GROMACS .gro file of C-alpha atoms in nm:
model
  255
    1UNK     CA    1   1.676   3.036  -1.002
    2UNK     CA    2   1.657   3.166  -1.327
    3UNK     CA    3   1.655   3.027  -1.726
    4UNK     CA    4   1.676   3.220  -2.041
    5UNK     CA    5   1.356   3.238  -2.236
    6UNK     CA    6   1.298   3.404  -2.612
    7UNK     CA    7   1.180   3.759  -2.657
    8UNK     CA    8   1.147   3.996  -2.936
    9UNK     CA    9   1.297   4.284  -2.778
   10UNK     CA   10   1.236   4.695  -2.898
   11UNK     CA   11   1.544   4.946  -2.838
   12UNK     CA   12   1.431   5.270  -2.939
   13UNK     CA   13   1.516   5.175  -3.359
   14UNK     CA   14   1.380   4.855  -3.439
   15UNK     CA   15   1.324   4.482  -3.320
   16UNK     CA   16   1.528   4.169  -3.271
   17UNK     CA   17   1.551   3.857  -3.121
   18UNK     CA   18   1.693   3.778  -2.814
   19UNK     CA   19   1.649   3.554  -2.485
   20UNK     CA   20   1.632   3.721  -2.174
   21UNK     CA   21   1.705   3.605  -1.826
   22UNK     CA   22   1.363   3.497  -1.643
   23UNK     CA   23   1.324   3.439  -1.280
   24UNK     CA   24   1.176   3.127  -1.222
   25UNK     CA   25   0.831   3.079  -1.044
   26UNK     CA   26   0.768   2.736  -0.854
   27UNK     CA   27   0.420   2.596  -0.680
   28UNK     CA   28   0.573   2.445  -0.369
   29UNK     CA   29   0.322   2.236  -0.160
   30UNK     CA   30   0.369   2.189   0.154
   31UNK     CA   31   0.209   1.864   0.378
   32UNK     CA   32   0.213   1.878   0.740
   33UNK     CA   33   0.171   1.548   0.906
   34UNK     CA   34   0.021   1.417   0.573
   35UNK     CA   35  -0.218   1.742   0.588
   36UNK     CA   36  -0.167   1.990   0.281
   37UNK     CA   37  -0.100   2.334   0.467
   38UNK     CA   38  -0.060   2.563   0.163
   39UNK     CA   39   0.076   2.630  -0.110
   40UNK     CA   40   0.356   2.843  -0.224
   41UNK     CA   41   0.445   3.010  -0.529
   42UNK     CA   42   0.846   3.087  -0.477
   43UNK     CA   43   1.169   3.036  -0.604
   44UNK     CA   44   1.327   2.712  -0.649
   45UNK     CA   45   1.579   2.557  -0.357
   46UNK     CA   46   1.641   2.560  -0.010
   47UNK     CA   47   1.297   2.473   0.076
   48UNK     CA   48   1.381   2.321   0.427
   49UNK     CA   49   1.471   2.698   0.596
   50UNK     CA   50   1.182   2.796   0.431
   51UNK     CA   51   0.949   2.558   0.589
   52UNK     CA   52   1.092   2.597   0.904
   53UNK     CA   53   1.078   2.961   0.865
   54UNK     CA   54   0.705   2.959   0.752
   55UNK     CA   55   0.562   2.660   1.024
   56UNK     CA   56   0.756   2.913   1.343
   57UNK     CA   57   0.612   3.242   1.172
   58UNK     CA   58   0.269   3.092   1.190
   59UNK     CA   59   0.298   2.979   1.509
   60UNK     CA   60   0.276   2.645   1.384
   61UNK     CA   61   0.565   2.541   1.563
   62UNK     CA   62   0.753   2.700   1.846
   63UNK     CA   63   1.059   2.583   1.723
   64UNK     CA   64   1.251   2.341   1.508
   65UNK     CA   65   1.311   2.081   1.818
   66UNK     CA   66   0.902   2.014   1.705
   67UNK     CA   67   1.020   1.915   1.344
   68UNK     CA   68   1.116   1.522   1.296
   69UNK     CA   69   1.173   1.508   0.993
   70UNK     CA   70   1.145   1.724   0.669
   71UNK     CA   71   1.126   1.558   0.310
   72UNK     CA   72   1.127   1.744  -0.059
   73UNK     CA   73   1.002   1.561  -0.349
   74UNK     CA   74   1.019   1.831  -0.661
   75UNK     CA   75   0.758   2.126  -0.586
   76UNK     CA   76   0.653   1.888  -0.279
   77UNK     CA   77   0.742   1.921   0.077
   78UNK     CA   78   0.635   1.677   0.352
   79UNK     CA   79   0.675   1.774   0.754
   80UNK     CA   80   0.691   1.526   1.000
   81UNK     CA   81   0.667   1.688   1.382
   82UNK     CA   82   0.665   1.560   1.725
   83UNK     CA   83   0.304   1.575   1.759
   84UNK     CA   84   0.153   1.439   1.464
   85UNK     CA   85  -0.216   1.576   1.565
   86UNK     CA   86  -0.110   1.930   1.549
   87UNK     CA   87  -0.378   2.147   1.394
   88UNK     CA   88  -0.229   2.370   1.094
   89UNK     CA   89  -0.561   2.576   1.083
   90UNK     CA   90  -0.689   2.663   0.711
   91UNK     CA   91  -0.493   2.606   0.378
   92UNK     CA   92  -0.352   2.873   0.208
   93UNK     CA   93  -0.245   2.979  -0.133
   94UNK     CA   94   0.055   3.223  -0.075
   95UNK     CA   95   0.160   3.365  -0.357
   96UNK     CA   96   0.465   3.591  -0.524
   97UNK     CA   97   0.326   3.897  -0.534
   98UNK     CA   98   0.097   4.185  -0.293
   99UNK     CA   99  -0.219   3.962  -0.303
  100UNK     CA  100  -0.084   3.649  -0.138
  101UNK     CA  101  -0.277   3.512   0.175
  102UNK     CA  102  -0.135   3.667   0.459
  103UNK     CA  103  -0.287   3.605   0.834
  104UNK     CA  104  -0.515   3.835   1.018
  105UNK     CA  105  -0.332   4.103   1.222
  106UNK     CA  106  -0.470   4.107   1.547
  107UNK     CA  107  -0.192   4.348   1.745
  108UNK     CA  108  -0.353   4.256   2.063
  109UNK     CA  109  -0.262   3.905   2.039
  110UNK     CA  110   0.098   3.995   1.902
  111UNK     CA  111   0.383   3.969   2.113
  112UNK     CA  112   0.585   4.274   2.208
  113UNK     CA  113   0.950   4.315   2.127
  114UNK     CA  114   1.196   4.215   2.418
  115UNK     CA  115   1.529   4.363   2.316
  116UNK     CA  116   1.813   4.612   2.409
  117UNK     CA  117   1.920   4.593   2.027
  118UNK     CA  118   2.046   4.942   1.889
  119UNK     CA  119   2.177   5.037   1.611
  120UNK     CA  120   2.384   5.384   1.404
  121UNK     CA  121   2.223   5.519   1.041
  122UNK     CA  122   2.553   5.482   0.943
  123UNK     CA  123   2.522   5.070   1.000
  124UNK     CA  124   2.149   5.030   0.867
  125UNK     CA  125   2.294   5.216   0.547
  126UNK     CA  126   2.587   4.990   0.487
  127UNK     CA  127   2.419   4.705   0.537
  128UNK     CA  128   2.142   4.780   0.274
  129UNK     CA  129   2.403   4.882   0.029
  130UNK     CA  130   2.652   4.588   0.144
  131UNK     CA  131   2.352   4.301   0.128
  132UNK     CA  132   2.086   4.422  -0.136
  133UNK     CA  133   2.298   4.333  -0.458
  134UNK     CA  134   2.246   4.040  -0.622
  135UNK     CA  135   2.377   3.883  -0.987
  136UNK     CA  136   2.005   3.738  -0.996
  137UNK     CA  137   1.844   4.022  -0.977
  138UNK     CA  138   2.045   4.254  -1.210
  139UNK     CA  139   2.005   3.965  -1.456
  140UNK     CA  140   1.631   3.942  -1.413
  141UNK     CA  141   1.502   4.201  -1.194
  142UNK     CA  142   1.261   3.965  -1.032
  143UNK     CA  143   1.393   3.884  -0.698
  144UNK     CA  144   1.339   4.013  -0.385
  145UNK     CA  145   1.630   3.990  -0.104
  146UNK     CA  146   1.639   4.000   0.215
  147UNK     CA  147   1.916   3.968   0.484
  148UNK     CA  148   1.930   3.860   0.852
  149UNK     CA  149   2.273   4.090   1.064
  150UNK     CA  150   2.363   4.135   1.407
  151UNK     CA  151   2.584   4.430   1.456
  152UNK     CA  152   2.920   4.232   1.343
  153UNK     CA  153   2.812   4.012   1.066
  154UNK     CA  154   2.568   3.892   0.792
  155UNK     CA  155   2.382   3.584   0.929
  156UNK     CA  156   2.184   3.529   0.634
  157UNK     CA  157   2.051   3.600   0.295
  158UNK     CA  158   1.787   3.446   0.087
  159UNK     CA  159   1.665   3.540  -0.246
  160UNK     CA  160   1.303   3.518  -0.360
  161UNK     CA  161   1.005   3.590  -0.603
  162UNK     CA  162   0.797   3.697  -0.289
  163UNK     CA  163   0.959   3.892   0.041
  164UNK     CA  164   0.768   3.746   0.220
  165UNK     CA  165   0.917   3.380   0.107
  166UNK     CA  166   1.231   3.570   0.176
  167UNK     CA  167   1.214   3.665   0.515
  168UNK     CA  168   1.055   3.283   0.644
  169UNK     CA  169   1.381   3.161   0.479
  170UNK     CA  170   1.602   3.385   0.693
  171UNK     CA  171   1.420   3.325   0.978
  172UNK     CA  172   1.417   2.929   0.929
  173UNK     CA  173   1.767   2.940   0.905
  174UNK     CA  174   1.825   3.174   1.262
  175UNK     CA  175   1.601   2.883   1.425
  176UNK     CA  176   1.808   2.608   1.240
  177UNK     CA  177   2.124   2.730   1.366
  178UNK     CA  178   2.034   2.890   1.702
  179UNK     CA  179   2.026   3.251   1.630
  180UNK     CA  180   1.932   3.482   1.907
  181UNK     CA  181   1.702   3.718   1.739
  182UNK     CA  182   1.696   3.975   1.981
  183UNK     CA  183   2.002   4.082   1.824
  184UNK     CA  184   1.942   4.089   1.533
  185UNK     CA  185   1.805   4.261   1.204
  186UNK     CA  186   1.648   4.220   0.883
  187UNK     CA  187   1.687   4.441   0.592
  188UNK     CA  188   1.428   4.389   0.254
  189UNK     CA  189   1.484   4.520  -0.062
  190UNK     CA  190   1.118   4.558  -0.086
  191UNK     CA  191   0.827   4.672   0.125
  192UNK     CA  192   0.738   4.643   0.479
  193UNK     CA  193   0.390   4.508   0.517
  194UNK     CA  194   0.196   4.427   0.834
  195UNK     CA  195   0.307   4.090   0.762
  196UNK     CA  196   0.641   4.126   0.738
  197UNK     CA  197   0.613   4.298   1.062
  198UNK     CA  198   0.408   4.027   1.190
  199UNK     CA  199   0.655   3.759   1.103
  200UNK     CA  200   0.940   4.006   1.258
  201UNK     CA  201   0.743   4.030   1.623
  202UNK     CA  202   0.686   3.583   1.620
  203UNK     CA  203   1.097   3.597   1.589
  204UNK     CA  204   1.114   3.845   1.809
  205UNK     CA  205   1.349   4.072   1.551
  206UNK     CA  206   1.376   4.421   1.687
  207UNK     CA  207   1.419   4.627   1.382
  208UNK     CA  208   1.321   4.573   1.021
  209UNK     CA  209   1.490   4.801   0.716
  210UNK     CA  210   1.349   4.852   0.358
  211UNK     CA  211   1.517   5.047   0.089
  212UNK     CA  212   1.178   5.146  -0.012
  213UNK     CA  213   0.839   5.197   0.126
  214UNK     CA  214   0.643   5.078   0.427
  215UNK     CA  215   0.250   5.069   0.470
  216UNK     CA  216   0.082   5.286   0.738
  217UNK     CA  217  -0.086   4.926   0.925
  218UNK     CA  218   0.329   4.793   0.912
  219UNK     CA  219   0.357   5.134   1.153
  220UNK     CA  220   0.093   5.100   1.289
  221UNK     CA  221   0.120   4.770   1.399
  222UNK     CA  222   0.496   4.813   1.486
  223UNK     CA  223   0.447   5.121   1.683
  224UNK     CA  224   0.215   4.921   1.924
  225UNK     CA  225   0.431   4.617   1.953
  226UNK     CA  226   0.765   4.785   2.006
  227UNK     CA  227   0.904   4.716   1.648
  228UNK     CA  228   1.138   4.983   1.508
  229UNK     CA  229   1.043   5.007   1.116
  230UNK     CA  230   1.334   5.220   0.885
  231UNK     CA  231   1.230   5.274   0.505
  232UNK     CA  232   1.375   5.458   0.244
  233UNK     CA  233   1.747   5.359   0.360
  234UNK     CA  234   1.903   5.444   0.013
  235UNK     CA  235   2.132   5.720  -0.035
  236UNK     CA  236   2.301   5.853   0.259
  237UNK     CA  237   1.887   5.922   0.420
  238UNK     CA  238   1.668   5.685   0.631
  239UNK     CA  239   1.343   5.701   0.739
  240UNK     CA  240   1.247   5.600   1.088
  241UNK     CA  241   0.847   5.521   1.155
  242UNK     CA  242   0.845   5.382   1.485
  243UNK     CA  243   1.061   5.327   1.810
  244UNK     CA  244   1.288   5.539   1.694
  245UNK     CA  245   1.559   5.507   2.049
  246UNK     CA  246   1.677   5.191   1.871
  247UNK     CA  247   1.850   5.415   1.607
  248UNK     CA  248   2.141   5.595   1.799
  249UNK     CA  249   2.143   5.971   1.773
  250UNK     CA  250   1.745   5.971   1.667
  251UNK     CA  251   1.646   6.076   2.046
  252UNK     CA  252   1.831   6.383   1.970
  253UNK     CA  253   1.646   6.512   1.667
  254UNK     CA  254   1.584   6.875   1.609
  255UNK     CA  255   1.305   6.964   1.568
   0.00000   0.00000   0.00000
């Protein structure tokens, strides 16, 4: 996911030489039913949970029992599904960073959260410090991570250029292996946006968990939907936006 690549680097005295650990930064195409659907500009591998993420998130499939067969040629990707006719709407360029195309948020059209999931500050805090480290990222500092939990266990975690890329890979691999999302949580290393929220509600994933910031539509849209968004869950201290009975003990704030 990563390659070493020349620099001239300045420490305070003078300059040298050196090569520096670079994330690397793929264009992944993706054809559905010999239609190009979009594409992505992501980190190399594992480009099946991914897609499987992605096609479910966008409601292009309602699961992976529509998928016949999935097929990666380099940066391509080619999905077979049961119905081959099945519109995939406009193409899109997603890419790495903010400015990506993300889909219209229309929250009256979003499902609502169905889930008696709950959870203590004391396990949203251990699982951002147990699941947000990664080798990659203190080598390059150009990853994003994000991690799928139920109460016992890490489900999954995937590693990307763009969170967004991180969560569909997550989520592909719940659907892959029968997760029951209702039960589970994601935690980001990076910021909730209204898609990222989106994304959560299609899954039906309760609660979402950032170490850092959220936007005010991610609250917005997760306060109407039933979605319980926590940011700034660093250093013993959590921040709870929405739906906050899901965190045990938050009912009983003082004011």
């Amino acid at each position: 996911m990563f390659r070493k690549i020349p620099c001239i680097r300045f420490d305070g005295e003078g300059f040298e030489t050196i090569a520096h650990d670079v994330v690397e930064e793929l264009p992944v195409a993706l054809f559905v039913n010999g239609r190009h659907a979009m594409t992505a500009m992501m980190s190399p591998g594992n480009f099946e949970d991914f897609v499987v993420g992605y096609l479910f998130t966008e409601e292009i499939i309602k699961g992976p029992g529509e998928i016949e067969s999935i097929k990666v040629e380099k940066n391509r990707v080619s999905v077979l599904t049961t119905n081959p006719f099945k519109s995939i709407g406009t193409k899109k360029t997603i890419l790495s960073g903010c400015g990506g195309s993300v889909s219209y948020i229309d929250t009256e059209k979003l499902p609502t959260v169905c889930s008696d999931l709950t959870v203590t500050p004391a396990e949203v805090l251990g699982a951002v410090q147990s699941v947000l480290t990664s080798e990659i990222h203190t080598a390059t500092g150009g990853v994003h991570i994000v991690a799928l939990l139920d109460r016992e266990k890490v489900i999954a975690v995937a590693e990307d250029i763009g969170r967004h890329n991180a969560l569909d890979r997550v989520i592909g691999y719940g659907l892959r292996n029968g997760v029951d999302f209702s039960l589970t949580y994601v935690v980001s290393s990076g910021r909730i946006s209204s898609e990222m929220v989106r994304k959560c509600l299609v899954a039906n994933i309760p609660l979402i968990v950032s170490r850092g910031a959220t936007t005010s539509l991610a609250v917005e849209t997760a306060e109407k939907t039933g979605l319980t968004v926590v940011g700034f869950a660093r250093g013993g201290k959590l921040n709870i936006y929405s739906h906050p009975g899901r965190v045990e003990g938050a009912d009983q704030k003082t004011e």
